[in-house]
Each structure stands twice: as structure tokens, then as C-alpha cells.
mmCIF file of C-alpha atoms in Angstrom:
data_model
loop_
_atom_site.group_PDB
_atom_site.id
_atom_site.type_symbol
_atom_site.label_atom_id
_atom_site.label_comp_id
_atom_site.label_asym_id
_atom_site.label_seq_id
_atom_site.Cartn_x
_atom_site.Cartn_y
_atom_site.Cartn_z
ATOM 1 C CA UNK A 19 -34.068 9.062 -1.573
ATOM 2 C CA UNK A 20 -36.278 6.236 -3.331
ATOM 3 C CA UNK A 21 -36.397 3.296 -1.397
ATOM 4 C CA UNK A 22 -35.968 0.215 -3.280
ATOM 5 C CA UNK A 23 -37.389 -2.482 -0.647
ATOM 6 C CA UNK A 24 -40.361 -2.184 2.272
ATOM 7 C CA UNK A 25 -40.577 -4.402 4.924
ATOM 8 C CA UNK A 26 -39.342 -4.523 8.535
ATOM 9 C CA UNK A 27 -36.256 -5.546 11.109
ATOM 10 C CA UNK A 28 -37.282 -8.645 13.020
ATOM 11 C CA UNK A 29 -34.938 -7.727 16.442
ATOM 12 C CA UNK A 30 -36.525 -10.481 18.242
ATOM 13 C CA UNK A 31 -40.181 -9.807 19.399
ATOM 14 C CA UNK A 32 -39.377 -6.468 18.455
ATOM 15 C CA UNK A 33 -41.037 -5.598 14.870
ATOM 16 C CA UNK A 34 -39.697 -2.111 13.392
ATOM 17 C CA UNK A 35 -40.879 -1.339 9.584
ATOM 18 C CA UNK A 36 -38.161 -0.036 7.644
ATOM 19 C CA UNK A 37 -37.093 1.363 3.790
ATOM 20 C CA UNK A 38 -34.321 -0.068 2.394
ATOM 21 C CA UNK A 39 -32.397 2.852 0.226
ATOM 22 C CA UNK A 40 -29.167 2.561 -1.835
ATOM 23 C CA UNK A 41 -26.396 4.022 0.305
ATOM 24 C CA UNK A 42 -24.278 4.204 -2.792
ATOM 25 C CA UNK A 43 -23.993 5.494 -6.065
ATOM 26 C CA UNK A 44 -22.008 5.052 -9.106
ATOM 27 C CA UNK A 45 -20.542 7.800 -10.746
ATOM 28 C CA UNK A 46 -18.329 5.480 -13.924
ATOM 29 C CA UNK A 47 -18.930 6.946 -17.378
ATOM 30 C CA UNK A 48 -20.989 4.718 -19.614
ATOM 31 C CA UNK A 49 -20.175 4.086 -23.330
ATOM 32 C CA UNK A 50 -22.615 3.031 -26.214
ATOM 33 C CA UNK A 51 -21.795 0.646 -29.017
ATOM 34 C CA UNK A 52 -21.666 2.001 -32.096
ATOM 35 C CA UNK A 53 -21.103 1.145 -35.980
ATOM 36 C CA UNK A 54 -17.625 2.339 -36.330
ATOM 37 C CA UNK A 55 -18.398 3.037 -40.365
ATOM 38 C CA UNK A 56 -21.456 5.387 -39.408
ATOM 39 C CA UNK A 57 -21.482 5.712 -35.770
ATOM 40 C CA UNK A 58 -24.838 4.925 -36.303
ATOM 41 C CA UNK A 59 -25.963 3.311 -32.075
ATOM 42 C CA UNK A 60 -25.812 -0.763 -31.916
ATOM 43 C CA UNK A 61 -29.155 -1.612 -29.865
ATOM 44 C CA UNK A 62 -29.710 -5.257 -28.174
ATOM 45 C CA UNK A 63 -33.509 -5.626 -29.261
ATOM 46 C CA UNK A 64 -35.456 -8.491 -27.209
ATOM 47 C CA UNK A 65 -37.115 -10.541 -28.942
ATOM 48 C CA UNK A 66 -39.237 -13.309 -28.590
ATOM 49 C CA UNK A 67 -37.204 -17.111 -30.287
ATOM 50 C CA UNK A 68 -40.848 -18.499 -30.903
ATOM 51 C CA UNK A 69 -42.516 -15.872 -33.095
ATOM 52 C CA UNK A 70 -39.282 -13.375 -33.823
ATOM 53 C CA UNK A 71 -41.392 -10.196 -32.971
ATOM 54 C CA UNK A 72 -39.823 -7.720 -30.464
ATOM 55 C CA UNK A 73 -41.572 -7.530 -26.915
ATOM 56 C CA UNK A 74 -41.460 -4.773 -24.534
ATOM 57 C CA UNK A 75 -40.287 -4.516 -20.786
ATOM 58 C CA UNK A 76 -43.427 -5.073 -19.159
ATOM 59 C CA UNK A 77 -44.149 -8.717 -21.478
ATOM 60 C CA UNK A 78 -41.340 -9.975 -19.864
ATOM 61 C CA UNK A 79 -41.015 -12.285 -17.054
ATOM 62 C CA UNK A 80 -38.829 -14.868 -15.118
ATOM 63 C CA UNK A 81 -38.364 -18.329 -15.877
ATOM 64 C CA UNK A 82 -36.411 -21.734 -15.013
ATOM 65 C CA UNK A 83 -34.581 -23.978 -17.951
ATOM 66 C CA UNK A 84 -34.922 -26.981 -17.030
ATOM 67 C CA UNK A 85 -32.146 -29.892 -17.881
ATOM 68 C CA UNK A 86 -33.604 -30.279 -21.302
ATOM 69 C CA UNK A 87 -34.589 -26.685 -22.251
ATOM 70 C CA UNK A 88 -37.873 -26.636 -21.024
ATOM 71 C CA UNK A 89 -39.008 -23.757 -19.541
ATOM 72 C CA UNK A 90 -40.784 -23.535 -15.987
ATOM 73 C CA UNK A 91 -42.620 -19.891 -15.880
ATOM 74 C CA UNK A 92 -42.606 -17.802 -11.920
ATOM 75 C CA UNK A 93 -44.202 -14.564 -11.186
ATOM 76 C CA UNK A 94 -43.239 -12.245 -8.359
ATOM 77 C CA UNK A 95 -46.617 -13.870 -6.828
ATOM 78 C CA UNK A 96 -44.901 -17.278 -6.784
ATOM 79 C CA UNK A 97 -41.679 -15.931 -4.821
ATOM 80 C CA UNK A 98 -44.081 -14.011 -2.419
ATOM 81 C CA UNK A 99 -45.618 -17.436 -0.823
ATOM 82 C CA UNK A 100 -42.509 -18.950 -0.479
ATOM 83 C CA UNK A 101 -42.661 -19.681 3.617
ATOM 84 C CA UNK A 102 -39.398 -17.660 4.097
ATOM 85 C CA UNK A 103 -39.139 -15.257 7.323
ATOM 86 C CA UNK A 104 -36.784 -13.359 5.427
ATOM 87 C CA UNK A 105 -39.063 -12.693 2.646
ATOM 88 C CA UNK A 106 -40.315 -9.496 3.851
ATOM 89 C CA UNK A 107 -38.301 -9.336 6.840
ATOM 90 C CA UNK A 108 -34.388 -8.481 8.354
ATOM 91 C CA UNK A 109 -34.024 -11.092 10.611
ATOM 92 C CA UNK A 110 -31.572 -10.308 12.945
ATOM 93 C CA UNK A 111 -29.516 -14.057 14.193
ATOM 94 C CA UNK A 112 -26.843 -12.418 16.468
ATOM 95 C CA UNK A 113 -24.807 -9.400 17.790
ATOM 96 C CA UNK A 114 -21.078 -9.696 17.458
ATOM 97 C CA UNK A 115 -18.151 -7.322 17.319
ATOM 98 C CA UNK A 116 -17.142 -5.351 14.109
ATOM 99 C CA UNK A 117 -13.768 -6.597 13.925
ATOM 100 C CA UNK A 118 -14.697 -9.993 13.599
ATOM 101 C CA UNK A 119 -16.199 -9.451 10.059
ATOM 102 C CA UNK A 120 -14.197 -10.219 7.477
ATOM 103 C CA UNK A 121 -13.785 -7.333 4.786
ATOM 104 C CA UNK A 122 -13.503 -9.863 1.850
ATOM 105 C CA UNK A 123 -17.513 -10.094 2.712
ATOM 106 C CA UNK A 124 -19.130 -7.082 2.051
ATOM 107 C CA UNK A 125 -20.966 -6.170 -0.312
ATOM 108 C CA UNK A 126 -23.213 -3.558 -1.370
ATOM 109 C CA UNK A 127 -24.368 -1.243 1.312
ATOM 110 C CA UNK A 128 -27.906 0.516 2.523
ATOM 111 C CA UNK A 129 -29.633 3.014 4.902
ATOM 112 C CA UNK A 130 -32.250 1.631 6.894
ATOM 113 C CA UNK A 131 -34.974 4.297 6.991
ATOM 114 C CA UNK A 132 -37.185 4.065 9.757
ATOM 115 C CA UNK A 133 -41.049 3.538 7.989
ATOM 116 C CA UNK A 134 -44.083 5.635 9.439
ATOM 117 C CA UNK A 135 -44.145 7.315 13.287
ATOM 118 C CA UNK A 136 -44.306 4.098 15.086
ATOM 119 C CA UNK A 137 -40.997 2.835 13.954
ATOM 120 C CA UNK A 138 -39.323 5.744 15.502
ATOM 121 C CA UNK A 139 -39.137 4.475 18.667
ATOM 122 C CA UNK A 140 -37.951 0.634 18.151
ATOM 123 C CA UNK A 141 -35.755 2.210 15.463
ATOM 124 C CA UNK A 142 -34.030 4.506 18.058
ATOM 125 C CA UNK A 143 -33.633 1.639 20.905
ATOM 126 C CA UNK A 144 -31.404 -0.692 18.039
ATOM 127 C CA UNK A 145 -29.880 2.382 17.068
ATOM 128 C CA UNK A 146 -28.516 3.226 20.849
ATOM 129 C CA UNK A 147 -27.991 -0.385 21.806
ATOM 130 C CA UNK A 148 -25.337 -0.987 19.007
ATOM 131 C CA UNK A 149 -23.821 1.985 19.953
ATOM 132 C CA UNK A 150 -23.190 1.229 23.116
ATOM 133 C CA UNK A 151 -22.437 -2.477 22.543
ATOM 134 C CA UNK A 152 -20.004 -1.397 20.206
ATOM 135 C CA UNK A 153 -21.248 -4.456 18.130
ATOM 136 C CA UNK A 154 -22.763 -5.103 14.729
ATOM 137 C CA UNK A 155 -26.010 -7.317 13.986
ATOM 138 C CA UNK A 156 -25.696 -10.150 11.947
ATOM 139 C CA UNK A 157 -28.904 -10.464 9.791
ATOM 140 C CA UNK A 158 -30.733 -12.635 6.752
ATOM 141 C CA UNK A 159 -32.680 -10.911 4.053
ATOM 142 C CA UNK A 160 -34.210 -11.885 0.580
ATOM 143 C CA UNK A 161 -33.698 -9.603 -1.597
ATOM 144 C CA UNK A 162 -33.887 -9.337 -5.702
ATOM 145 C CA UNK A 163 -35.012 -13.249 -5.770
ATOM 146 C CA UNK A 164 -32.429 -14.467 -3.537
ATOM 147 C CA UNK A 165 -31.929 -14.668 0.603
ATOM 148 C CA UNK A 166 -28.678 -12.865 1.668
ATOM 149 C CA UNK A 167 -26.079 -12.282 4.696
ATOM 150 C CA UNK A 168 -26.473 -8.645 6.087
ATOM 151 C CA UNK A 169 -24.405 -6.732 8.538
ATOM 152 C CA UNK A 170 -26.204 -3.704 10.670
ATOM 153 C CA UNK A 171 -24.151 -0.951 12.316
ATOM 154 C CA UNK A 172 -24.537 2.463 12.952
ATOM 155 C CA UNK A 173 -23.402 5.136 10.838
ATOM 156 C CA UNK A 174 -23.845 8.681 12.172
ATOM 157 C CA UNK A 175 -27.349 8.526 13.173
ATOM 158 C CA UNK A 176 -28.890 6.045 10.898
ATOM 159 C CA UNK A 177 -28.575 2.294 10.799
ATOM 160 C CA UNK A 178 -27.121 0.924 7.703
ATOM 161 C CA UNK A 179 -26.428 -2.069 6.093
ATOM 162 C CA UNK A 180 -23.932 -4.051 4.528
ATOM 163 C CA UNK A 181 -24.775 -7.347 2.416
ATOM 164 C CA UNK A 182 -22.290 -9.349 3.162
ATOM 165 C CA UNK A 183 -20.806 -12.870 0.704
ATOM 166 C CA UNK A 184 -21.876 -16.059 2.288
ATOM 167 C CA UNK A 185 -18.712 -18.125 4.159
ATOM 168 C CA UNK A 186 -18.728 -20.411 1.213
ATOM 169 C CA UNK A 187 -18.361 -17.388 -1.530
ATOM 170 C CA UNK A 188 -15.286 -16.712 0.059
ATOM 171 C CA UNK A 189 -12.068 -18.433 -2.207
ATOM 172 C CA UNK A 190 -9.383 -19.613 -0.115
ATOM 173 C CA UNK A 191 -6.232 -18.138 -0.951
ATOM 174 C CA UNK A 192 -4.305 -21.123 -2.629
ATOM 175 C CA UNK A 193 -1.781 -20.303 -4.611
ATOM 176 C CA UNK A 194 -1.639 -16.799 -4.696
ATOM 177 C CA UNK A 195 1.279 -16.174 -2.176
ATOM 178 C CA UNK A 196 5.018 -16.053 -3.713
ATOM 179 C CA UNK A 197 6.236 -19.500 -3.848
ATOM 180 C CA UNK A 198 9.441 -17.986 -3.548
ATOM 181 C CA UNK A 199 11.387 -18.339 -0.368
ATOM 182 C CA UNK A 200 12.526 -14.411 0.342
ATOM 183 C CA UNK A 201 13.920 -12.747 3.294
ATOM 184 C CA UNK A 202 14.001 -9.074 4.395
ATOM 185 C CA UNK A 203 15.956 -6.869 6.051
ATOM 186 C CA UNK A 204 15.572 -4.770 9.177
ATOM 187 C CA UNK A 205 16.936 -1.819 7.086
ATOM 188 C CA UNK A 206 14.277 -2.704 4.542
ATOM 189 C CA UNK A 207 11.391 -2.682 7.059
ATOM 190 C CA UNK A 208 12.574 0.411 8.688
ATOM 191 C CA UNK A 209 12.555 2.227 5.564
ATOM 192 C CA UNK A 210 8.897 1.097 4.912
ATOM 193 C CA UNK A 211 7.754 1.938 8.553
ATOM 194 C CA UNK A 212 9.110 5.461 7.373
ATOM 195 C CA UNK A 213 6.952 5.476 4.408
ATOM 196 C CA UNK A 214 4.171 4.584 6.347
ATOM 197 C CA UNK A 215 4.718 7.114 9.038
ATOM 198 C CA UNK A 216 5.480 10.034 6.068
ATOM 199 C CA UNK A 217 2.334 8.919 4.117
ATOM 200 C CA UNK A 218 0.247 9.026 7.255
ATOM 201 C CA UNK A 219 -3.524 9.234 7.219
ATOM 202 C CA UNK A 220 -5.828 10.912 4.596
ATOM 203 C CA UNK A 221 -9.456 12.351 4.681
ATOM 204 C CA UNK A 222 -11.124 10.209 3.035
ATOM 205 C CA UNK A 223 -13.190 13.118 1.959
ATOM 206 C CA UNK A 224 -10.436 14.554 -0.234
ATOM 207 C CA UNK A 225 -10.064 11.408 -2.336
ATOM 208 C CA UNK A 226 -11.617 11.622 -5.982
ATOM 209 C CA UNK A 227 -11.928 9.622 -8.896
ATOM 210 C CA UNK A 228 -9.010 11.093 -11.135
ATOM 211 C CA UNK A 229 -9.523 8.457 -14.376
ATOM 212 C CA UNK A 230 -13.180 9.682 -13.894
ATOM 213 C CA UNK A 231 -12.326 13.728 -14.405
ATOM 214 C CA UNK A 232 -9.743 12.960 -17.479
ATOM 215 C CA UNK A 233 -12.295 11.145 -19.099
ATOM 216 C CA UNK A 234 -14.899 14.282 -18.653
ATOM 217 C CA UNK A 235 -12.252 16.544 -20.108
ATOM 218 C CA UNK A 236 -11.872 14.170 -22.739
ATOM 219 C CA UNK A 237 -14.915 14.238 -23.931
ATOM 220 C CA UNK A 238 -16.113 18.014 -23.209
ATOM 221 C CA UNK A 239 -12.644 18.829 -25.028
ATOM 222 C CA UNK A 240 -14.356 15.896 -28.421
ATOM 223 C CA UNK A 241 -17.081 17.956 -27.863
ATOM 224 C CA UNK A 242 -15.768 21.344 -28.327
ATOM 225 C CA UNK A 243 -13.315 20.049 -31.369
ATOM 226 C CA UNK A 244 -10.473 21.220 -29.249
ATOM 227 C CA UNK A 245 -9.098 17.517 -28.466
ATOM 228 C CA UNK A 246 -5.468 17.165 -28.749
ATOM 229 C CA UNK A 247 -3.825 13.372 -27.856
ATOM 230 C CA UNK A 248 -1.448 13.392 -24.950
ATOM 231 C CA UNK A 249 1.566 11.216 -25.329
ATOM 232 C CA UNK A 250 1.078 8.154 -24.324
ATOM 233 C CA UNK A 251 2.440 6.738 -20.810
ATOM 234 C CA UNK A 252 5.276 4.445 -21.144
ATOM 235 C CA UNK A 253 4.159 1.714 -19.064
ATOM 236 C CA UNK A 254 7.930 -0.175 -16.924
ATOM 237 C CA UNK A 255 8.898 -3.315 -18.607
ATOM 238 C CA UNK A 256 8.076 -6.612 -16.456
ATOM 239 C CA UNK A 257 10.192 -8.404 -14.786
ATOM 240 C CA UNK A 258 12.477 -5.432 -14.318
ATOM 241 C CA UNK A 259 14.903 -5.536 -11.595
ATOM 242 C CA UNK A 260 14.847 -2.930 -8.872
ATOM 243 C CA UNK A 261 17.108 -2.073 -6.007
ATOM 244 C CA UNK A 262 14.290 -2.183 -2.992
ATOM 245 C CA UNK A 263 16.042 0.228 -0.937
ATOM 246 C CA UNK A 264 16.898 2.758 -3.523
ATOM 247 C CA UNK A 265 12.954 2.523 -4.197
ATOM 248 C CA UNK A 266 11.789 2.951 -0.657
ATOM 249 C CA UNK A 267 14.690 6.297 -0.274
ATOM 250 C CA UNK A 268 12.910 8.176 -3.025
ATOM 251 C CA UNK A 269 9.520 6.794 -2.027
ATOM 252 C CA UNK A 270 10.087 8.554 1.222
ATOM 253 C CA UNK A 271 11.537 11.456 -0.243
ATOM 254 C CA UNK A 272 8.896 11.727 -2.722
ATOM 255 C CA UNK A 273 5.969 11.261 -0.104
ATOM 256 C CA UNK A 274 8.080 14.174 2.153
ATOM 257 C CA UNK A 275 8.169 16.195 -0.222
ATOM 258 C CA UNK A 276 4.391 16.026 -1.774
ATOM 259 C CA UNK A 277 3.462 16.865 1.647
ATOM 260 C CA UNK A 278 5.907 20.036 2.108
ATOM 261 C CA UNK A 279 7.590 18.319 4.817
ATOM 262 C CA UNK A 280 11.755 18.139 4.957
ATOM 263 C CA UNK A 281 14.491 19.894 2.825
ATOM 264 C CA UNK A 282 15.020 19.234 -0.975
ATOM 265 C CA UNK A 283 17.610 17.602 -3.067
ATOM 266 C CA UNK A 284 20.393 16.217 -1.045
ATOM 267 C CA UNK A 285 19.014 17.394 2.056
ATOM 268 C CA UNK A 286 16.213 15.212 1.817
ATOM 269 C CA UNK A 287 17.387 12.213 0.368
ATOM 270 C CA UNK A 288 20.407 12.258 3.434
ATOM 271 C CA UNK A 289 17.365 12.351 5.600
ATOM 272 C CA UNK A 290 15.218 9.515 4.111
ATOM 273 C CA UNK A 291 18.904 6.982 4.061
ATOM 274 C CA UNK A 292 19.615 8.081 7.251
ATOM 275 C CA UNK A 293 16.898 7.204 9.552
ATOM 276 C CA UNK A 294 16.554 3.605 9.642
ATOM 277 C CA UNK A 295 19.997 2.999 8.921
ATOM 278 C CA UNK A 296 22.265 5.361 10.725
ATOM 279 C CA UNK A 297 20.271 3.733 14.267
ATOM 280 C CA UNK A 298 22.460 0.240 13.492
ATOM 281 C CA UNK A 299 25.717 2.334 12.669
ATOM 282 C CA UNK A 300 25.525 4.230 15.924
ATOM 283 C CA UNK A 301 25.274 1.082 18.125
ATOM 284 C CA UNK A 302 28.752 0.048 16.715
ATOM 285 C CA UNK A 303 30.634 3.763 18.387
ATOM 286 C CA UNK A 304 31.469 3.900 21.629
ATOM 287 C CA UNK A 305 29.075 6.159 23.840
ATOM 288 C CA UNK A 306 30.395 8.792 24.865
ATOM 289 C CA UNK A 307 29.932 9.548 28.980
ATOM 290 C CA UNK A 308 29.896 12.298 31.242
ATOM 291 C CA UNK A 309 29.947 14.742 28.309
ATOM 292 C CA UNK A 310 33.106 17.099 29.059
ATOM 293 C CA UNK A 311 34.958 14.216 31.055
ATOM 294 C CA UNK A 312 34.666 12.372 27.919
ATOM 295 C CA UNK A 313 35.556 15.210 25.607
ATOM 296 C CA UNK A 314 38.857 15.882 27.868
ATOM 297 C CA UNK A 315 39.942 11.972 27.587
ATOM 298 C CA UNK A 316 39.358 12.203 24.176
ATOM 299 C CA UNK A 317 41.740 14.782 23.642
ATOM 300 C CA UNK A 318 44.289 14.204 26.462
ATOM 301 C CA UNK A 319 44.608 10.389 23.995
ATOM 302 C CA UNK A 320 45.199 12.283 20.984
ATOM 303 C CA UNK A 321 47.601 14.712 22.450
ATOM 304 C CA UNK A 322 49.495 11.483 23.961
ATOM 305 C CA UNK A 323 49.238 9.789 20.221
ATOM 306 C CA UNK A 324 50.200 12.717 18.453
ATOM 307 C CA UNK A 325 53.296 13.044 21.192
ATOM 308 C CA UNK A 326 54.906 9.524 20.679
ATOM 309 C CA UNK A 327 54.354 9.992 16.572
ATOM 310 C CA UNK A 328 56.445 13.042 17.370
ATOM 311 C CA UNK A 329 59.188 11.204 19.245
ATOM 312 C CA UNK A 330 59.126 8.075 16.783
ATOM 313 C CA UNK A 331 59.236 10.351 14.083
ATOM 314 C CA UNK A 332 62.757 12.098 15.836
ATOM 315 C CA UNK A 333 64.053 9.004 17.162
ATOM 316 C CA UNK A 334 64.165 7.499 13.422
ATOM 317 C CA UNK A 335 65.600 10.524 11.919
ATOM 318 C CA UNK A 336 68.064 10.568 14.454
ATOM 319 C CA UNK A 337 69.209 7.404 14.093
ATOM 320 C CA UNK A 338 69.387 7.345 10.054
ATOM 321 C CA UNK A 339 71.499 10.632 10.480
ATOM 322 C CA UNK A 340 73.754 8.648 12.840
ATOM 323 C CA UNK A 341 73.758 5.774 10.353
ATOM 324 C CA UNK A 342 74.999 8.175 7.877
ATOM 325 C CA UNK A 343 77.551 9.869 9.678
ATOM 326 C CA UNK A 344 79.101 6.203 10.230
ATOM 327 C CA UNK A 345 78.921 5.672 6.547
ATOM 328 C CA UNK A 346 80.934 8.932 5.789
ATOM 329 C CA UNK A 347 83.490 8.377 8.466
ATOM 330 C CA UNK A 348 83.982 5.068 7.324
ATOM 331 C CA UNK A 349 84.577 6.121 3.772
ATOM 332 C CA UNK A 350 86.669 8.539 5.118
ATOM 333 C CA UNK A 351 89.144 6.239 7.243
ATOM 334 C CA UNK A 352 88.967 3.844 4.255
ATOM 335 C CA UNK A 353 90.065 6.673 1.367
ATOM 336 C CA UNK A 354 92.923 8.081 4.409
ATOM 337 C CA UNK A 355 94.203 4.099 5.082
ATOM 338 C CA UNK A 356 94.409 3.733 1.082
ATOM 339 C CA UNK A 357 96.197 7.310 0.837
ATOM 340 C CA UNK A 358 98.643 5.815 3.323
ATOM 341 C CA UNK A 359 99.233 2.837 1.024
ATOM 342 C CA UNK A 360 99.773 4.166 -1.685
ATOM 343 C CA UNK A 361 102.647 6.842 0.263
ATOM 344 C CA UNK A 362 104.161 4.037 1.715
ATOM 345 C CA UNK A 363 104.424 1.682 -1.332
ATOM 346 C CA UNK A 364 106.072 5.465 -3.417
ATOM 347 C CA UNK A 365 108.671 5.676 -0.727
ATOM 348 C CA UNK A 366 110.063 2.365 -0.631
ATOM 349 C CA UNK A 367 110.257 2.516 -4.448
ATOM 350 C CA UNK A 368 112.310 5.547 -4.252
ATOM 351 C CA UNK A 369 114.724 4.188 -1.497
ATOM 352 C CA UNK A 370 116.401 1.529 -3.844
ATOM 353 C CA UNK A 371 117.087 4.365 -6.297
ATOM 354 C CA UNK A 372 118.622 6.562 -3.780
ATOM 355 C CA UNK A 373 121.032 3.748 -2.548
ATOM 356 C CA UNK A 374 122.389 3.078 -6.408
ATOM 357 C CA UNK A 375 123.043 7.104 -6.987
ATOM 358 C CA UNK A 376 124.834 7.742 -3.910
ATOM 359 C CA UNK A 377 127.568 4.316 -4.679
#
């Protein structure tokens, strides 16, 4: 790999020359402007506001604009006499433990290539006493006309490192947070501790750039003549409502199920409700003890239940059959007593007439 800076890591009376080489690459797809009515290529031409003629790379250099658009002219030879110790150097200011770097800071990030034999063996001794310290270096560098923050730790068996943002490059996060006062549920944190858990880890390995790969096929397919538009991805209206634990359900189901893990359908979804929920509706049931004991209770109580039902049941019949047996005899007595009546009232009727006949 080219390096793209010489110069050495100052570890303190320790001197070890190093390379600097890019530990990363980018791999985006770059366009060209072009005339839409030709496609003829747009080109930015440099050229000179005094004269108007076009200049070439090497007939340019760096300058300062001053307040009133003067122009102050400095050469790489200018920058090298600056009396920085970082000019040429990776001072290292302290050693202090990885997790107290804060990720918003990095920045781009580099192998340090140990430069010519003698560096080996400095190289190696910063090399095994991070390891073991399980700490990073904290260093300053100047690099590409500027001094910079730099992080050193130890990646397989090379030491790399990380440019790292200056503490007052860092925003504070004002504003950014929901002003919204919102509350959530147990339920609603179990469910995304199961997501988390189903989700898992990943090797990092086996991630890819997939915008990257449809944009290749895009354009071999231009290419070829053989392009054919896909329909276009209808993108969820903002602001939309959404139920949160629906969501989180078939989030879990999904994630089960892109990993082969869990039954399908029903099945699935029963076990992505039930897990952080079905915990708070157990703790309401009664536990059961003793395991047969229990079991025997149980049933001797519904056999007890299902006896007095029984007798309730009879002892209600019983009594509306006696209740209706009353109400028959009743009638009956009353319809015999009128009977009588009415016999009675016929016979002294027909008294008076036998009196008359026989005078």
C-alpha cells in the first residue's frame, strides 16, 4: 500500500519512524455532469481571474485572502519551518482506556507501518505494551496543513490510527431529543429486548453495500440496452400512526423467521405476543403446589361444586313441583266447593215446588 505521510511516533524518548497508509477505501459510484441535450461531459476548467488563461495542476499553489481580498502566497516550504513537534512527528500525550473515547470523534483511520529495520523493534515494544495495557494512545499530528487529535490502538498485529474531532468539534445535543413527555411500557420494552435477543449479533464480514450492487446492475443492464424500470417504492406517509406493539410482534416474527428460527403463521406470531406478556398474566394464577396434591384438591373442589349445583338444581325443581301440586289442589277444592254451591242452591229451589204439588 502507498503511504501517504513519512515521519515518526514520538513515544517519549522513544523515536520509531513510521508510514502513514490509508486504512480505508471508498467503494461509492461516481457520476459525471453532463449536457443533458448532448450528453456531451461538463468540465470545471481552472483558470487564472487575472489573465483568463487555463493553468495546470502543478502552477497551482496555496494562498491566504486576507480581509480585503488580498492575497498572501505559502509554499509547502513555509508550513515545513513552522516550529511544530507535530510537524513531522506523532506525538503521543497520554495512554487511556478505549472506552473512554467518545465515538462521535473519530474520524478517518490509518495503519502505522513500521519504516526501515530499526523501527522494528520500538514498533513491536508499543505494539505489546497497548496490548497488555488494554489502553489506547492519545496522540497530535499535522497532517494535510492542519495539526490533528489521533487515537493509536492495536488492530491484529499492526498499530493503527484513528483521527479523532477536537472536544470543541463536537455539537452538543440541544434540541434534538423529543420534547414530548412519553412513557413506556414494560410490555413494550420486553418486546424490544426480544427483538434484540432474535436479531442477535452479525459478522460484520457478511455486511455489503446493497444500494452499491443495484446501482452496478443498473448500469451494466444501461450498458447492455437491457434496462427495464422497476416500480417505484412507495415510500409510508409521515406522521402515520402506528400501534408500537403490533410493530414490535411482527418485527420479532419477521427477524425469527429471516433467521429460520420458530414456526410460521400463527405459530409464530403466538410465540412473539406471548413472551413478554404472558410472564405478567401468569403472576396473577395461583401456583399450583406439590404437583398431584394440588391436582387432587383441584378436582375433589370441582366434584364438591358440581355436587351442590346438583342438589340446588333438585331442591328447586322439587319445590316448584310442590308449588304446583298446591296450585292444582287448590283449584280443585275451589271448582268441588263451587259444585257444592251450586247443588245446594238447585235443591232448595226445588223444595218450595214440591211443597205446592203435594197440597
Amino acid at each position: 500500500m502507498r503511504s501517504i505521510w513519512n515521519g515518526a511516533i514520538s513515544f517519549g524518548l522513544v523515536s520509531i519512524p513510521i508510514k502513514l497508509v490509508n486504512a480505508t477505501e471508498s467503494h461509492s459510484i461516481s457520476f459525471r455532469q453532463i449536457h443533458l441535450a448532448d450528453g456531451g461531459r461538463v468540465r470545471y476548467r481552472k483558470v487564472c481571474e487575472l489573465d483568463g488563461e487555463e493553468v495546470s495542476t502543478a502552477e497551482i499553489g496555496k494562498g491566504y485572502e486576507e480581509a480585503d481580498g488580498s492575497i498572501i502566497p505559502i509554499t509547502d516550504e513555509d508550513l515545513a519551518q513552522l516550529p511544530i513537534a507535530t510537524a513531522k512527528t506523532i506525538e503521543i500525550v497520554s495512554f487511556v482506556p478505549a472506552e473512554e473515547i467518545d465515538p462521535l470523534q473519530m474520524d478517518a483511520a490509518y495503519y502505522l507501518a513500521s519504516n526501515g529495520a530499526t523501527a522494528a523493534k520500538p514498533y513491536t515494544l508499543l505494539r505489546e505494551a497497548l496490548k497488555r495495557s488494554r489502553k489506547v494512545a492519545i496522540a497530535k499530528y499535522a497532517l494535510r496543513g492542519r495539526e490533528r487529535l489521533g487515537m493509536l490502538r492495536v488492530v491484529d498485529d499492526v498499530i493503527a490510527m484513528h483521527g479523532l474531532l477536537w472536544p470543541d468539534e463536537i455539537r452538543a445535543p440541544e434540541g434534538v431529543a423529543p420534547e414530548e413527555s412519553v412513557s413506556v411500557r414494560d410490555a413494550e420494552l420486553d418486546l424490544a429486548d426480544a427483538l434484540m435477543a432474535t436479531l442477535g449479533e452479525v459478522e460484520m464480514a457478511s455486511l455489503h453495500d446493497d444500494y452499491r450492487e443495484a446501482v452496478e446492475a443498473m448500469l451494466a443492464a444501461k450498458a447492455g440496452g437491457a434496462f427495464e424500470p422497476a416500480e417505484a417504492v412507495v415510500e409510508p406517509a409521515g406522521g402515520q400512526v402506528i400501534d408500537l406493539m403490533a410493530a414490535l410482534e411482527k418485527s420479532v416474527r419477521a427477524a425469527k423467521a429471516s433467521r429460520g428460527e420458530g414456526g410460521s403463521g400463527a405459530e409464530s406470531g403466538a410465540e412473539a405476543e406471548v413472551t413478554p406478556i404472558r410472564r405478567k398474566a401468569a403472576a396473577a394464577a395461583p401456583k399450583a403446589v406439590g404437583g398431584k396434591k394440588s391436582t387432587a384438591a383441584s378436582a375433589k373442589k370441582t366434584a364438591s361444586a358440581a355436587t351442590k349445583k346438583k342438589t340446588a338444581t333438585a331442591a328447586s325443581k322439587s319445590t316448584k313441583s310442590a308449588a304446583k301440586k298446591s296450585a292444582s289442589a287448590a283449584g280443585a277444592a275451589k271448582s268441588a266447593s263451587a259444585a257444592t254451591s251450586k247443588k245446594s242452591a238447585s235443591a232448595k229451589k226445588a223444595a218450595p215446588a214440591r211443597k205446592r204439588t203435594s197440597a
